[in-house]
Amino acid sequence: MILELSSNIKPHELEDLIEQLGQMGYQTSIQKKEENLSLLLNQTPQNVSKDHKLKSLAHVKKINPLKEIAQLKAKGFDLAHNVHLGGQAIQLMAGPCSVESQSQIDEIAYLISKTPTKILRGGAFKPRSSPYSFQGLGEKGLKYLKDAAEKYQLLCVSEVMDSSDLDMMLEHVDILQVGSRNMQNYSLLKKLGQTQKPILLKRGMSATYKELLLSVEYILMGGNQRVILCERGIRTFETYTRNTLDLSAVPILKELSKLPVIVDPSHGVGIRKYVPQMALSALAAGADGLMLEVHTHPEKSYSDSDQTLSIQEFEKLVEQMSPLLEALKRA
Ligand code: PEP
Ligand code: MN
């Protein structure tokens, strides 16, 4: 937690405040950003019961709970094998909603590897609204995904739904995806913080930016700083589209967190023919990458067929990105 202090605090008042905090059981360190002074507090289970008193201390202007985020320095990071996210180059993550068979993911991986895409997506544990819908191939699906990715020199990303699957997931994937429905599964987030894998954290379908960033704190607290934020649309009163893709999230989350922000227009709009426009708009908004559902036979997809692009539509979109990226001075 960070206590932002009033600008007119005098040196002896600061000393008094630090002493008072010490008596309450907090270790403090002073932070100075331009003319603004703040105190970084080390919270422990012992002093947590005193947190409610912090607001009333003299010279405390504001309490910022995003302590770990405030201390992040890096703008981007390597995902694996020198694939960098958050720099000048944007990254594409493409593939089917679900891994359906070995030949399906192999063929899609092959076709995707012919484009500038470096990351293959594919769900093996699927969070379906209906328990009667296809639930994913589980471990077998993860193996197919990993084999296909390795064969065509791609990285792979897949969703971890349950922490009991974590060891298996760590073995097979390069990036662990946390789905919308699990953005506030705090025990899962804590466990992910203890790994060193990049975590792709999708925004909950009714989560505010602040709630998303508090979920990030859970991961960072454990020591894992490689977090990717993903805007994938939120629930609004509009029902024509599956979700409302909130592109304001891109510049705002980048500013508030310094973490790479990607956009998933497939789930964001939910209607195939609008996905390319929303993908291009996401790049214009400053996204560091895109996640797109792509299939050789979208209409036959086991899940999310309405929003899945064909390989040809995906290739066309990739072509359309070139002049835009050039104008944006990105690669
Ligand atoms: C997915 O990526 O297939 C998925 C289930 O996404 P979300 O969690 O955004 O619904
Ligand atoms: Mn999907």
Short mmCIF file of C-alpha atoms and ligand atoms in Angstrom, two decimals:
data_model
loop_
_atom_site.label_atom_id
_atom_site.label_comp_id
_atom_site.label_asym_id
_atom_site.label_seq_id
_atom_site.Cartn_x
_atom_site.Cartn_y
_atom_site.Cartn_z
CA MET A 1 0.00 0.00 0.00
CA ILE A 2 1.24 3.51 -0.75
CA LEU A 3 0.38 6.57 1.28
CA GLU A 4 0.46 9.70 -0.85
CA LEU A 5 1.40 12.65 1.33
CA SER A 6 0.35 16.27 1.19
CA SER A 7 2.88 18.43 -0.60
CA ASN A 8 3.38 20.87 2.31
CA ILE A 9 4.52 18.23 4.83
CA LYS A 10 7.56 19.47 6.77
CA PRO A 11 10.60 17.26 7.43
CA HIS A 12 9.84 16.92 11.17
CA GLU A 13 6.19 16.06 10.40
CA LEU A 14 7.37 13.34 8.04
CA GLU A 15 9.64 11.96 10.76
CA ASP A 16 6.73 11.94 13.23
CA LEU A 17 4.50 10.16 10.74
CA ILE A 18 7.11 7.48 10.08
CA GLU A 19 7.55 6.94 13.80
CA GLN A 20 3.81 6.67 14.32
CA LEU A 21 3.56 4.13 11.52
CA GLY A 22 6.45 2.19 13.04
CA GLN A 23 4.55 1.98 16.32
CA MET A 24 1.57 0.63 14.43
CA GLY A 25 3.82 -2.11 13.04
CA TYR A 26 4.46 -0.82 9.51
CA GLN A 27 7.86 -0.72 7.89
CA THR A 28 8.06 2.30 5.60
CA SER A 29 10.22 3.58 2.81
CA ILE A 30 10.07 7.04 1.34
CA GLN A 31 9.41 7.51 -2.35
CA LYS A 32 9.89 10.74 -4.24
CA LYS A 33 8.48 11.29 -7.69
CA GLU A 34 9.06 14.81 -8.97
CA GLU A 35 7.76 16.96 -6.11
CA ASN A 36 5.42 14.30 -4.73
CA LEU A 37 6.31 12.42 -1.59
CA SER A 38 4.82 9.10 -0.68
CA LEU A 39 5.43 6.30 1.79
CA LEU A 40 5.57 2.69 0.77
CA LEU A 41 4.13 0.53 3.53
CA ASN A 42 5.05 -3.03 4.20
CA GLN A 43 1.90 -4.80 5.27
CA THR A 44 1.94 -7.92 7.37
CA PRO A 45 -0.85 -10.05 8.81
CA GLN A 46 -0.04 -8.37 12.16
CA ASN A 47 -0.70 -4.79 11.10
CA VAL A 48 -3.56 -5.41 8.70
CA SER A 49 -6.12 -4.74 11.42
CA LYS A 50 -4.77 -1.18 11.67
CA ASP A 51 -5.21 -0.38 7.98
CA HIS A 52 -8.49 1.43 8.56
CA LYS A 53 -6.67 4.00 10.73
CA LEU A 54 -4.27 5.06 7.97
CA LYS A 55 -6.80 7.36 6.30
CA SER A 56 -7.07 9.56 9.34
CA LEU A 57 -3.34 10.15 9.88
CA ALA A 58 -2.18 13.74 9.46
CA HIS A 59 -0.67 14.58 6.04
CA VAL A 60 -1.97 11.41 4.36
CA LYS A 61 -3.66 12.67 1.19
CA LYS A 62 -4.58 9.42 -0.50
CA ILE A 63 -4.11 5.68 -0.10
CA ASN A 64 -3.07 3.78 -3.21
CA PRO A 65 -3.49 0.00 -2.83
CA LEU A 66 -1.59 -0.76 -6.06
CA LYS A 67 1.79 -0.91 -4.40
CA GLU A 68 3.34 -3.60 -6.58
CA ILE A 69 2.13 -2.01 -9.80
CA ALA A 70 3.51 1.37 -8.72
CA GLN A 71 6.96 -0.20 -8.39
CA LEU A 72 7.03 -1.88 -11.80
CA LYS A 73 9.77 -0.57 -14.04
CA ALA A 74 9.93 -2.68 -17.15
CA LYS A 75 7.74 -1.63 -20.05
CA GLY A 76 7.77 -5.05 -21.71
CA PHE A 77 9.35 -8.47 -21.34
CA ASP A 78 10.37 -11.63 -23.13
CA LEU A 79 7.64 -14.26 -23.25
CA ALA A 80 10.10 -17.03 -24.20
CA HIS A 81 12.70 -17.64 -26.89
CA ASN A 82 13.23 -13.92 -27.50
CA VAL A 83 9.62 -13.17 -28.32
CA HIS A 84 9.20 -9.74 -26.79
CA LEU A 85 5.88 -8.22 -25.78
CA GLY A 86 5.32 -4.58 -24.89
CA GLY A 87 7.94 -3.04 -27.14
CA GLN A 88 7.75 -1.68 -30.66
CA ALA A 89 6.61 -4.97 -32.16
CA ILE A 90 3.06 -6.10 -31.60
CA GLN A 91 2.46 -9.83 -31.07
CA LEU A 92 -0.30 -11.94 -32.55
CA MET A 93 -1.82 -14.88 -30.70
CA ALA A 94 -4.02 -16.90 -33.02
CA GLY A 95 -5.69 -20.28 -33.12
CA PRO A 96 -8.93 -22.06 -32.41
CA CYS A 97 -11.10 -21.41 -29.39
CA SER A 98 -10.65 -25.10 -28.47
CA VAL A 99 -8.15 -27.75 -29.39
CA GLU A 100 -10.40 -30.35 -31.06
CA SER A 101 -8.00 -33.00 -32.36
CA GLN A 102 -4.33 -33.46 -33.13
CA SER A 103 -4.84 -32.94 -36.88
CA GLN A 104 -7.00 -29.83 -36.32
CA ILE A 105 -4.43 -27.99 -34.20
CA ASP A 106 -1.53 -29.20 -36.34
CA GLU A 107 -3.07 -27.85 -39.53
CA ILE A 108 -4.02 -24.52 -37.96
CA ALA A 109 -0.55 -24.15 -36.41
CA TYR A 110 1.07 -24.83 -39.76
CA LEU A 111 -1.04 -22.21 -41.57
CA ILE A 112 -0.58 -19.65 -38.83
CA SER A 113 3.17 -20.14 -38.80
CA LYS A 114 3.21 -18.87 -42.42
CA THR A 115 2.07 -15.45 -41.12
CA PRO A 116 4.04 -13.21 -38.71
CA THR A 117 2.18 -14.84 -35.79
CA LYS A 118 4.47 -16.18 -33.07
CA ILE A 119 1.94 -17.51 -30.57
CA LEU A 120 -0.59 -20.31 -31.02
CA ARG A 121 -3.71 -20.24 -28.88
CA GLY A 122 -6.00 -23.16 -28.09
CA GLY A 123 -8.17 -24.03 -25.11
CA ALA A 124 -7.91 -27.49 -23.55
CA PHE A 125 -9.91 -26.71 -20.39
CA LYS A 126 -12.92 -24.70 -21.51
CA PRO A 127 -15.02 -22.55 -19.18
CA ARG A 128 -18.38 -23.10 -20.89
CA SER A 129 -21.55 -21.40 -19.71
CA SER A 130 -23.44 -24.65 -20.19
CA PRO A 131 -22.19 -27.84 -18.56
CA TYR A 132 -23.56 -29.70 -21.60
CA SER A 133 -21.26 -27.88 -24.06
CA PHE A 134 -17.85 -29.21 -25.14
CA GLN A 135 -15.55 -28.92 -22.13
CA GLY A 136 -12.21 -29.34 -23.93
CA LEU A 137 -9.83 -32.28 -24.39
CA GLY A 138 -7.97 -31.65 -21.14
CA GLU A 139 -4.39 -32.90 -20.89
CA LYS A 140 -4.55 -34.61 -24.27
CA GLY A 141 -5.48 -31.27 -25.83
CA LEU A 142 -2.57 -29.55 -24.11
CA LYS A 143 -0.17 -32.11 -25.53
CA TYR A 144 -1.55 -31.63 -29.04
CA LEU A 145 -1.21 -27.87 -28.61
CA LYS A 146 2.36 -28.07 -27.40
CA ASP A 147 3.41 -30.54 -30.10
CA ALA A 148 1.92 -28.38 -32.83
CA ALA A 149 3.52 -25.23 -31.43
CA GLU A 150 6.94 -26.85 -31.19
CA LYS A 151 6.71 -28.37 -34.65
CA TYR A 152 6.17 -24.95 -36.23
CA GLN A 153 8.34 -22.95 -33.81
CA LEU A 154 5.49 -21.10 -32.18
CA LEU A 155 4.89 -20.35 -28.51
CA CYS A 156 1.59 -21.48 -27.07
CA VAL A 157 -1.01 -20.05 -24.70
CA SER A 158 -3.88 -21.88 -23.02
CA GLU A 159 -6.30 -21.24 -20.18
CA VAL A 160 -5.71 -22.58 -16.68
CA MET A 161 -9.10 -23.03 -15.02
CA ASP A 162 -8.12 -24.77 -11.82
CA SER A 163 -4.97 -24.63 -9.72
CA SER A 164 -4.96 -28.42 -9.48
CA ASP A 165 -4.04 -28.45 -13.20
CA LEU A 166 -1.21 -25.97 -12.74
CA ASP A 167 1.76 -28.37 -12.76
CA MET A 168 0.50 -29.97 -15.94
CA MET A 169 -0.07 -26.57 -17.54
CA LEU A 170 3.41 -25.37 -16.57
CA GLU A 171 4.85 -28.33 -18.41
CA HIS A 172 2.96 -27.73 -21.63
CA VAL A 173 2.37 -24.02 -22.22
CA ASP A 174 4.52 -20.91 -22.57
CA ILE A 175 1.83 -18.47 -21.40
CA LEU A 176 -0.89 -19.21 -18.85
CA GLN A 177 -4.22 -17.60 -19.66
CA VAL A 178 -6.61 -16.66 -16.87
CA GLY A 179 -10.09 -16.38 -18.34
CA SER A 180 -12.63 -13.68 -17.66
CA ARG A 181 -14.59 -15.91 -15.35
CA ASN A 182 -11.52 -16.49 -13.19
CA MET A 183 -10.16 -12.94 -13.03
CA GLN A 184 -11.25 -12.75 -9.41
CA ASN A 185 -10.24 -16.27 -8.40
CA TYR A 186 -7.76 -14.94 -5.86
CA SER A 187 -6.42 -18.30 -4.69
CA LEU A 188 -5.58 -19.18 -8.30
CA LEU A 189 -3.96 -15.76 -8.84
CA LYS A 190 -1.80 -16.20 -5.73
CA LYS A 191 -0.56 -19.55 -7.04
CA LEU A 192 0.21 -18.04 -10.44
CA GLY A 193 2.24 -15.36 -8.70
CA GLN A 194 4.55 -18.05 -7.45
CA THR A 195 5.36 -19.28 -10.96
CA GLN A 196 7.66 -17.58 -13.41
CA LYS A 197 5.47 -18.08 -16.48
CA PRO A 198 3.92 -15.09 -18.24
CA ILE A 199 0.29 -14.72 -17.15
CA LEU A 200 -2.31 -13.44 -19.61
CA LEU A 201 -5.00 -12.00 -17.37
CA LYS A 202 -8.30 -11.39 -19.10
CA ARG A 203 -10.59 -8.67 -17.80
CA GLY A 204 -13.64 -10.02 -16.04
CA MET A 205 -16.83 -9.40 -17.98
CA SER A 206 -18.05 -6.89 -15.43
CA ALA A 207 -14.77 -5.84 -13.84
CA THR A 208 -13.62 -2.24 -13.55
CA TYR A 209 -10.04 -1.25 -14.37
CA LYS A 210 -9.37 -0.97 -10.66
CA GLU A 211 -10.64 -4.48 -9.96
CA LEU A 212 -8.51 -5.82 -12.81
CA LEU A 213 -5.45 -4.05 -11.43
CA LEU A 214 -6.10 -5.35 -7.93
CA SER A 215 -6.13 -8.85 -9.42
CA VAL A 216 -2.75 -8.05 -10.99
CA GLU A 217 -1.47 -7.13 -7.52
CA TYR A 218 -2.21 -10.67 -6.34
CA ILE A 219 0.08 -12.05 -9.04
CA LEU A 220 2.84 -9.48 -8.57
CA MET A 221 2.87 -9.98 -4.79
CA GLY A 222 4.09 -13.52 -5.30
CA GLY A 223 7.08 -12.28 -7.31
CA ASN A 224 5.90 -12.89 -10.87
CA GLN A 225 6.05 -9.60 -12.79
CA ARG A 226 5.31 -10.98 -16.22
CA VAL A 227 1.64 -10.10 -16.46
CA ILE A 228 -0.18 -9.32 -19.71
CA LEU A 229 -3.54 -7.57 -19.49
CA CYS A 230 -6.27 -8.45 -21.98
CA GLU A 231 -9.36 -6.45 -22.83
CA ARG A 232 -11.97 -8.90 -24.15
CA GLY A 233 -15.17 -6.94 -23.93
CA ILE A 234 -17.51 -6.28 -21.04
CA ARG A 235 -21.21 -6.76 -20.43
CA THR A 236 -23.29 -3.68 -21.12
CA PHE A 237 -26.93 -3.02 -21.96
CA GLU A 238 -26.08 -3.60 -25.62
CA THR A 239 -27.07 -7.12 -26.60
CA TYR A 240 -26.55 -6.91 -30.38
CA THR A 241 -22.91 -7.84 -29.91
CA ARG A 242 -21.71 -10.58 -27.56
CA ASN A 243 -19.84 -8.03 -25.45
CA THR A 244 -18.90 -4.36 -25.74
CA LEU A 245 -15.23 -4.04 -26.58
CA ASP A 246 -13.91 -1.26 -24.36
CA LEU A 247 -10.97 0.16 -26.26
CA SER A 248 -10.47 2.99 -23.76
CA ALA A 249 -9.03 0.25 -21.59
CA VAL A 250 -5.93 0.09 -23.77
CA PRO A 251 -4.37 3.53 -23.22
CA ILE A 252 -5.70 3.75 -19.66
CA LEU A 253 -4.43 0.37 -18.46
CA LYS A 254 -1.08 0.98 -20.16
CA GLU A 255 -0.75 4.26 -18.32
CA LEU A 256 -1.93 2.94 -14.95
CA SER A 257 0.11 -0.25 -14.95
CA LYS A 258 3.02 -0.01 -17.44
CA LEU A 259 2.15 -3.63 -18.30
CA PRO A 260 1.62 -4.81 -21.87
CA VAL A 261 -2.04 -4.67 -22.89
CA ILE A 262 -3.50 -6.85 -25.62
CA VAL A 263 -7.01 -7.03 -27.05
CA ASP A 264 -9.20 -10.01 -27.94
CA PRO A 265 -11.68 -8.70 -30.50
CA SER A 266 -13.10 -12.20 -31.11
CA HIS A 267 -14.76 -12.41 -27.69
CA GLY A 268 -15.01 -8.61 -27.61
CA VAL A 269 -17.51 -8.35 -30.45
CA GLY A 270 -18.51 -11.99 -30.92
CA ILE A 271 -19.51 -11.57 -34.58
CA ARG A 272 -17.01 -12.75 -37.19
CA LYS A 273 -17.53 -10.01 -39.76
CA TYR A 274 -16.75 -7.22 -37.29
CA VAL A 275 -13.65 -8.83 -35.81
CA PRO A 276 -11.16 -7.40 -38.36
CA GLN A 277 -12.31 -3.79 -37.90
CA MET A 278 -12.14 -4.13 -34.12
CA ALA A 279 -8.70 -5.74 -34.36
CA LEU A 280 -7.39 -2.80 -36.40
CA SER A 281 -9.04 -0.34 -34.02
CA ALA A 282 -7.34 -2.06 -31.09
CA LEU A 283 -3.96 -1.55 -32.75
CA ALA A 284 -4.79 2.11 -33.35
CA ALA A 285 -5.66 2.41 -29.65
CA GLY A 286 -2.15 1.21 -28.80
CA ALA A 287 -2.59 -2.50 -28.10
CA ASP A 288 0.67 -4.42 -27.74
CA GLY A 289 -0.86 -7.51 -29.26
CA LEU A 290 -4.03 -9.24 -30.39
CA MET A 291 -5.60 -12.54 -29.53
CA LEU A 292 -7.75 -13.90 -32.36
CA GLU A 293 -9.79 -17.05 -32.79
CA VAL A 294 -8.91 -18.65 -36.12
CA HIS A 295 -9.94 -22.03 -37.58
CA THR A 296 -9.67 -23.85 -40.90
CA HIS A 297 -13.45 -24.44 -40.79
CA PRO A 298 -14.92 -21.79 -38.47
CA GLU A 299 -18.50 -22.99 -38.98
CA LYS A 300 -17.49 -26.40 -37.64
CA SER A 301 -15.68 -25.10 -34.52
CA TYR A 302 -16.70 -26.94 -31.35
CA SER A 303 -16.89 -23.58 -29.56
CA ASP A 304 -17.27 -19.90 -30.48
CA SER A 305 -17.81 -20.60 -34.17
CA ASP A 306 -19.73 -17.32 -34.76
CA GLN A 307 -16.72 -15.21 -33.87
CA THR A 308 -13.95 -17.35 -35.36
CA LEU A 309 -12.10 -16.14 -38.47
CA SER A 310 -11.18 -18.45 -41.33
CA ILE A 311 -7.50 -18.72 -42.20
CA GLN A 312 -8.14 -16.60 -45.30
CA GLU A 313 -9.88 -13.89 -43.28
CA PHE A 314 -7.01 -13.94 -40.80
CA GLU A 315 -4.41 -13.64 -43.56
CA LYS A 316 -6.29 -10.71 -45.06
CA LEU A 317 -6.42 -8.99 -41.66
CA VAL A 318 -2.68 -9.48 -41.18
CA GLU A 319 -2.13 -7.77 -44.55
CA GLN A 320 -4.36 -4.88 -43.55
CA MET A 321 -2.28 -4.39 -40.42
CA SER A 322 0.89 -3.49 -42.32
CA PRO A 323 0.12 0.10 -43.41
CA LEU A 324 -1.54 0.80 -40.05
CA LEU A 325 1.45 -0.43 -38.06
CA GLU A 326 3.73 1.62 -40.25
CA ALA A 327 1.69 4.75 -39.56
CA LEU A 328 1.73 3.92 -35.85
CA LYS A 329 5.52 3.39 -35.97
CA ARG A 330 5.13 -0.16 -34.72
CA ALA A 331 6.20 -3.43 -36.24
C1 PEP B 1 -11.22 -17.96 -24.58
O1 PEP B 1 -10.20 -17.30 -24.77
O2 PEP B 1 -11.59 -18.90 -25.33
C2 PEP B 1 -12.15 -17.58 -23.47
C3 PEP B 1 -12.95 -18.46 -22.89
O3 PEP B 1 -12.07 -16.29 -23.17
P1 PEP B 1 -12.82 -15.39 -22.04
O4 PEP B 1 -12.28 -15.87 -20.74
O5 PEP B 1 -12.37 -14.00 -22.42
O6 PEP B 1 -14.29 -15.61 -22.22
MN MN B 2 -13.46 -18.76 -27.18
#
